Amino acid sequence: MKKLGLACFTFISLTLSWASHAEDKRYISDELSTYIHTGPGTQYRIIGTLNAGEEVTVLSVNENAGYAQIRDSKDRTSWLPLNQLSQTPSLRVPELEKQVSDLTARLGNIDQEWNQRTADMQQKVSASDNIITALRNENQDLKNQLIVAQKKVDAANVQLDDKQREIILQWFLYGGGVAGIGLLIGLLLPHLIPSRKKNDRWMR
């Protein structure tokens, strides 16, 4: 009877202890996030995480394992260590929210700066493309001008060769004429001089 009474007393005490923890509102402690398990221990499967400051409802407590069974805002029933539960909301939540806000603002600024830099780079690339196109066009114009100038030089050389040949021919003809006249004079002069001498003799 004593053993049965002791067993009943122990059972009633445990029941009261478990009931005292039922529907107890708690908050995730200052840890940034904590894993939740399917049972009271790390050997059980992880089914998700909870962030600091989240409100949960304690359903039961396993004092021996140091774990509490909780229900979160997503209506998930799971287990997590008792030392990661707090009676009051986490003091780090406002700080974390501020950090998140600051990081979000910085990311927005970085995104805006990146877009501006991208736009500037695109403008520079476009300007470079325009400069390259202009240089190519100018280079092609210079090539065309060089081709035209080369043709003009070739035509001038042809005209110069023709003029030189014409001058040479003129000098050849002039020299030939002079030589012909000299030859003719040389042939006629001896005939003219003796006839004068004969006339002089007859006159004497």
mmCIF file of C-alpha atoms in Angstrom:
data_model
loop_
_atom_site.group_PDB
_atom_site.id
_atom_site.type_symbol
_atom_site.label_atom_id
_atom_site.label_comp_id
_atom_site.label_asym_id
_atom_site.label_seq_id
_atom_site.Cartn_x
_atom_site.Cartn_y
_atom_site.Cartn_z
ATOM 1 C CA MET A 1 0.000 0.000 0.000
ATOM 2 C CA LYS A 2 2.816 2.366 0.859
ATOM 3 C CA LYS A 3 4.436 1.732 -2.520
ATOM 4 C CA LEU A 4 1.150 2.277 -4.316
ATOM 5 C CA GLY A 5 0.531 5.502 -2.407
ATOM 6 C CA LEU A 6 4.064 6.710 -3.182
ATOM 7 C CA ALA A 7 3.585 5.901 -6.854
ATOM 8 C CA CYS A 8 0.262 7.784 -6.898
ATOM 9 C CA PHE A 9 1.835 10.764 -5.159
ATOM 10 C CA THR A 10 4.722 10.813 -7.640
ATOM 11 C CA PHE A 11 2.335 10.569 -10.575
ATOM 12 C CA ILE A 12 0.153 13.382 -9.220
ATOM 13 C CA SER A 13 3.246 15.552 -8.621
ATOM 14 C CA LEU A 14 4.506 15.014 -12.181
ATOM 15 C CA THR A 15 1.027 15.717 -13.546
ATOM 16 C CA LEU A 16 0.836 18.944 -11.598
ATOM 17 C CA SER A 17 4.357 19.857 -12.705
ATOM 18 C CA TRP A 18 3.515 19.263 -16.349
ATOM 19 C CA ALA A 19 0.214 21.110 -15.991
ATOM 20 C CA SER A 20 1.947 24.091 -14.454
ATOM 21 C CA HIS A 21 3.976 24.469 -17.653
ATOM 22 C CA ALA A 22 1.044 23.967 -20.015
ATOM 23 C CA GLU A 23 0.094 26.872 -22.258
ATOM 24 C CA ASP A 24 2.969 28.941 -20.874
ATOM 25 C CA LYS A 25 3.937 31.864 -23.098
ATOM 26 C CA ARG A 26 7.667 32.146 -23.644
ATOM 27 C CA TYR A 27 10.040 33.863 -26.076
ATOM 28 C CA ILE A 28 13.075 32.657 -27.940
ATOM 29 C CA SER A 29 16.167 33.961 -26.174
ATOM 30 C CA ASP A 30 18.845 36.279 -27.532
ATOM 31 C CA GLU A 31 20.235 33.621 -29.830
ATOM 32 C CA LEU A 32 19.834 34.769 -33.411
ATOM 33 C CA SER A 33 18.118 31.495 -34.288
ATOM 34 C CA THR A 34 17.630 28.091 -32.727
ATOM 35 C CA TYR A 35 16.850 24.662 -34.105
ATOM 36 C CA ILE A 36 13.658 22.855 -33.181
ATOM 37 C CA HIS A 37 13.445 19.041 -33.033
ATOM 38 C CA THR A 38 10.797 16.375 -33.208
ATOM 39 C CA GLY A 39 11.730 15.187 -29.712
ATOM 40 C CA PRO A 40 13.463 16.271 -26.480
ATOM 41 C CA GLY A 41 17.073 16.007 -27.624
ATOM 42 C CA THR A 42 19.555 16.675 -30.403
ATOM 43 C CA GLN A 43 19.265 13.054 -31.489
ATOM 44 C CA TYR A 44 15.814 13.824 -32.859
ATOM 45 C CA ARG A 45 15.271 15.177 -36.348
ATOM 46 C CA ILE A 46 15.498 18.941 -36.920
ATOM 47 C CA ILE A 47 12.288 20.290 -38.413
ATOM 48 C CA GLY A 48 13.099 23.997 -38.604
ATOM 49 C CA THR A 49 14.415 27.097 -36.841
ATOM 50 C CA LEU A 50 13.018 29.931 -34.737
ATOM 51 C CA ASN A 51 14.385 33.470 -34.628
ATOM 52 C CA ALA A 52 15.197 35.535 -31.538
ATOM 53 C CA GLY A 53 12.179 37.208 -30.001
ATOM 54 C CA GLU A 54 9.571 34.913 -31.536
ATOM 55 C CA GLU A 55 6.680 34.072 -29.196
ATOM 56 C CA VAL A 56 5.967 30.403 -28.550
ATOM 57 C CA THR A 57 3.592 28.474 -26.323
ATOM 58 C CA VAL A 58 5.110 25.916 -23.942
ATOM 59 C CA LEU A 59 3.026 22.763 -23.968
ATOM 60 C CA SER A 60 5.128 20.582 -21.659
ATOM 61 C CA VAL A 61 8.568 20.322 -20.103
ATOM 62 C CA ASN A 62 10.961 17.386 -19.874
ATOM 63 C CA GLU A 63 13.121 18.364 -16.899
ATOM 64 C CA ASN A 64 15.465 15.384 -17.273
ATOM 65 C CA ALA A 65 16.294 16.201 -20.909
ATOM 66 C CA GLY A 66 16.195 19.950 -20.320
ATOM 67 C CA TYR A 67 13.804 20.407 -23.244
ATOM 68 C CA ALA A 68 10.389 22.013 -23.646
ATOM 69 C CA GLN A 69 7.655 21.068 -26.038
ATOM 70 C CA ILE A 70 6.384 24.220 -27.773
ATOM 71 C CA ARG A 71 3.952 25.397 -30.419
ATOM 72 C CA ASP A 72 5.124 28.297 -32.609
ATOM 73 C CA SER A 73 3.300 30.909 -34.709
ATOM 74 C CA LYS A 74 3.246 28.459 -37.649
ATOM 75 C CA ASP A 75 1.314 26.000 -35.474
ATOM 76 C CA ARG A 76 4.256 23.593 -35.422
ATOM 77 C CA THR A 77 4.694 21.398 -32.374
ATOM 78 C CA SER A 78 8.340 20.733 -31.616
ATOM 79 C CA TRP A 79 10.999 20.589 -28.903
ATOM 80 C CA LEU A 80 13.862 22.946 -28.046
ATOM 81 C CA PRO A 81 16.249 23.449 -25.099
ATOM 82 C CA LEU A 82 14.813 25.178 -22.048
ATOM 83 C CA ASN A 83 17.799 27.532 -21.845
ATOM 84 C CA GLN A 84 16.783 29.039 -25.182
ATOM 85 C CA LEU A 85 13.445 30.228 -23.801
ATOM 86 C CA SER A 86 12.915 33.527 -21.989
ATOM 87 C CA GLN A 87 10.067 34.913 -19.910
ATOM 88 C CA THR A 88 10.370 38.326 -21.580
ATOM 89 C CA PRO A 89 10.735 39.385 -25.205
ATOM 90 C CA SER A 90 14.307 39.483 -26.440
ATOM 91 C CA LEU A 91 16.050 42.804 -25.921
ATOM 92 C CA ARG A 92 17.976 42.162 -29.104
ATOM 93 C CA VAL A 93 14.886 42.263 -31.319
ATOM 94 C CA PRO A 94 14.837 46.085 -31.712
ATOM 95 C CA GLU A 95 18.585 46.027 -32.250
ATOM 96 C CA LEU A 96 18.250 43.311 -34.869
ATOM 97 C CA GLU A 97 15.391 45.146 -36.524
ATOM 98 C CA LYS A 98 17.536 48.284 -36.660
ATOM 99 C CA GLN A 99 20.419 46.301 -38.125
ATOM 100 C CA VAL A 100 18.092 44.754 -40.688
ATOM 101 C CA SER A 101 16.729 48.208 -41.527
ATOM 102 C CA ASP A 102 20.239 49.637 -41.859
ATOM 103 C CA LEU A 103 21.366 46.722 -44.001
ATOM 104 C CA THR A 104 18.271 47.047 -46.175
ATOM 105 C CA ALA A 105 18.958 50.764 -46.642
ATOM 106 C CA ARG A 106 22.597 50.063 -47.463
ATOM 107 C CA LEU A 107 21.591 47.373 -49.926
ATOM 108 C CA GLY A 108 19.190 49.818 -51.533
ATOM 109 C CA ASN A 109 21.958 52.415 -51.815
ATOM 110 C CA ILE A 110 24.384 49.826 -53.147
ATOM 111 C CA ASP A 111 21.810 48.735 -55.705
ATOM 112 C CA GLN A 112 21.245 52.358 -56.742
ATOM 113 C CA GLU A 113 24.988 53.036 -56.911
ATOM 114 C CA TRP A 114 25.508 49.872 -58.918
ATOM 115 C CA ASN A 115 22.755 50.874 -61.348
ATOM 116 C CA GLN A 116 24.324 54.335 -61.676
ATOM 117 C CA ARG A 117 27.769 52.852 -62.272
ATOM 118 C CA THR A 118 26.323 50.439 -64.805
ATOM 119 C CA ALA A 119 24.604 53.328 -66.601
ATOM 120 C CA ASP A 120 27.856 55.340 -66.558
ATOM 121 C CA MET A 121 29.784 52.368 -67.925
ATOM 122 C CA GLN A 122 27.190 51.872 -70.658
ATOM 123 C CA GLN A 123 27.470 55.557 -71.594
ATOM 124 C CA LYS A 124 31.267 55.300 -71.690
ATOM 125 C CA VAL A 125 31.075 52.168 -73.809
ATOM 126 C CA SER A 126 28.583 53.853 -76.127
ATOM 127 C CA ALA A 127 30.835 56.923 -76.383
ATOM 128 C CA SER A 128 33.834 54.668 -77.049
ATOM 129 C CA ASP A 129 31.878 52.857 -79.758
ATOM 130 C CA ASN A 130 31.009 56.198 -81.359
ATOM 131 C CA ILE A 131 34.652 57.300 -81.227
ATOM 132 C CA ILE A 132 35.800 53.986 -82.713
ATOM 133 C CA THR A 133 33.198 54.252 -85.469
ATOM 134 C CA ALA A 134 34.262 57.837 -86.221
ATOM 135 C CA LEU A 135 37.929 56.807 -86.330
ATOM 136 C CA ARG A 136 37.115 53.924 -88.658
ATOM 137 C CA ASN A 137 35.171 56.226 -90.961
ATOM 138 C CA GLU A 138 38.006 58.754 -90.910
ATOM 139 C CA ASN A 139 40.505 55.987 -91.622
ATOM 140 C CA GLN A 140 38.410 54.789 -94.562
ATOM 141 C CA ASP A 141 38.172 58.369 -95.888
ATOM 142 C CA LEU A 142 41.944 58.722 -95.648
ATOM 143 C CA LYS A 143 42.369 55.427 -97.496
ATOM 144 C CA ASN A 144 40.031 56.640 -100.232
ATOM 145 C CA GLN A 145 41.891 59.943 -100.446
ATOM 146 C CA LEU A 146 45.186 58.049 -100.628
ATOM 147 C CA ILE A 147 43.855 55.895 -103.472
ATOM 148 C CA VAL A 148 42.684 58.998 -105.370
ATOM 149 C CA ALA A 149 46.018 60.749 -104.746
ATOM 150 C CA GLN A 150 47.914 57.654 -105.926
ATOM 151 C CA LYS A 151 45.853 57.586 -109.124
ATOM 152 C CA LYS A 152 46.569 61.284 -109.672
ATOM 153 C CA VAL A 153 50.288 60.665 -109.117
ATOM 154 C CA ASP A 154 50.227 57.766 -111.598
ATOM 155 C CA ALA A 155 48.423 59.939 -114.155
ATOM 156 C CA ALA A 156 50.931 62.755 -113.589
ATOM 157 C CA ASN A 157 53.801 60.315 -114.044
ATOM 158 C CA VAL A 158 52.290 59.119 -117.314
ATOM 159 C CA GLN A 159 51.897 62.719 -118.502
ATOM 160 C CA LEU A 160 55.468 63.473 -117.420
ATOM 161 C CA ASP A 161 56.767 60.462 -119.336
ATOM 162 C CA ASP A 162 54.846 61.571 -122.419
ATOM 163 C CA LYS A 163 56.170 65.116 -122.063
ATOM 164 C CA GLN A 164 59.738 63.843 -121.665
ATOM 165 C CA ARG A 165 59.375 61.689 -124.757
ATOM 166 C CA GLU A 166 57.942 64.644 -126.643
ATOM 167 C CA ILE A 167 60.851 66.878 -125.582
ATOM 168 C CA ILE A 168 63.366 64.217 -126.482
ATOM 169 C CA LEU A 169 61.716 63.779 -129.862
ATOM 170 C CA GLN A 170 61.724 67.556 -130.406
ATOM 171 C CA TRP A 171 65.419 67.778 -129.526
ATOM 172 C CA PHE A 172 66.143 64.811 -131.733
ATOM 173 C CA LEU A 173 64.331 66.445 -134.606
ATOM 174 C CA TYR A 174 66.011 69.776 -133.896
ATOM 175 C CA GLY A 175 69.445 68.155 -133.721
ATOM 176 C CA GLY A 176 68.732 66.175 -136.859
ATOM 177 C CA GLY A 177 67.652 69.334 -138.656
ATOM 178 C CA VAL A 178 70.765 71.191 -137.595
ATOM 179 C CA ALA A 179 72.930 68.277 -138.624
ATOM 180 C CA GLY A 180 71.146 68.082 -141.956
ATOM 181 C CA ILE A 181 71.583 71.772 -142.628
ATOM 182 C CA GLY A 182 75.235 71.564 -141.664
ATOM 183 C CA LEU A 183 75.721 68.600 -143.969
ATOM 184 C CA LEU A 184 73.984 70.403 -146.792
ATOM 185 C CA ILE A 185 76.125 73.492 -146.272
ATOM 186 C CA GLY A 186 79.209 71.313 -146.171
ATOM 187 C CA LEU A 187 78.269 69.761 -149.500
ATOM 188 C CA LEU A 188 77.347 73.007 -151.207
ATOM 189 C CA LEU A 189 80.136 75.212 -149.898
ATOM 190 C CA PRO A 190 82.984 73.558 -151.818
ATOM 191 C CA HIS A 191 81.111 73.998 -155.052
ATOM 192 C CA LEU A 192 80.508 77.665 -154.411
ATOM 193 C CA ILE A 193 84.071 78.612 -153.458
ATOM 194 C CA PRO A 194 85.922 77.139 -156.530
ATOM 195 C CA SER A 195 83.591 78.807 -158.960
ATOM 196 C CA ARG A 196 84.539 82.191 -157.575
ATOM 197 C CA LYS A 197 88.220 81.439 -157.980
ATOM 198 C CA LYS A 198 87.688 80.515 -161.601
ATOM 199 C CA ASN A 199 85.854 83.717 -162.269
ATOM 200 C CA ASP A 200 88.732 85.619 -160.713
ATOM 201 C CA ARG A 201 91.231 83.887 -163.018
ATOM 202 C CA TRP A 202 89.265 84.707 -166.127
ATOM 203 C CA MET A 203 88.985 88.241 -165.128
ATOM 204 C CA ARG A 204 92.738 88.514 -164.856
#
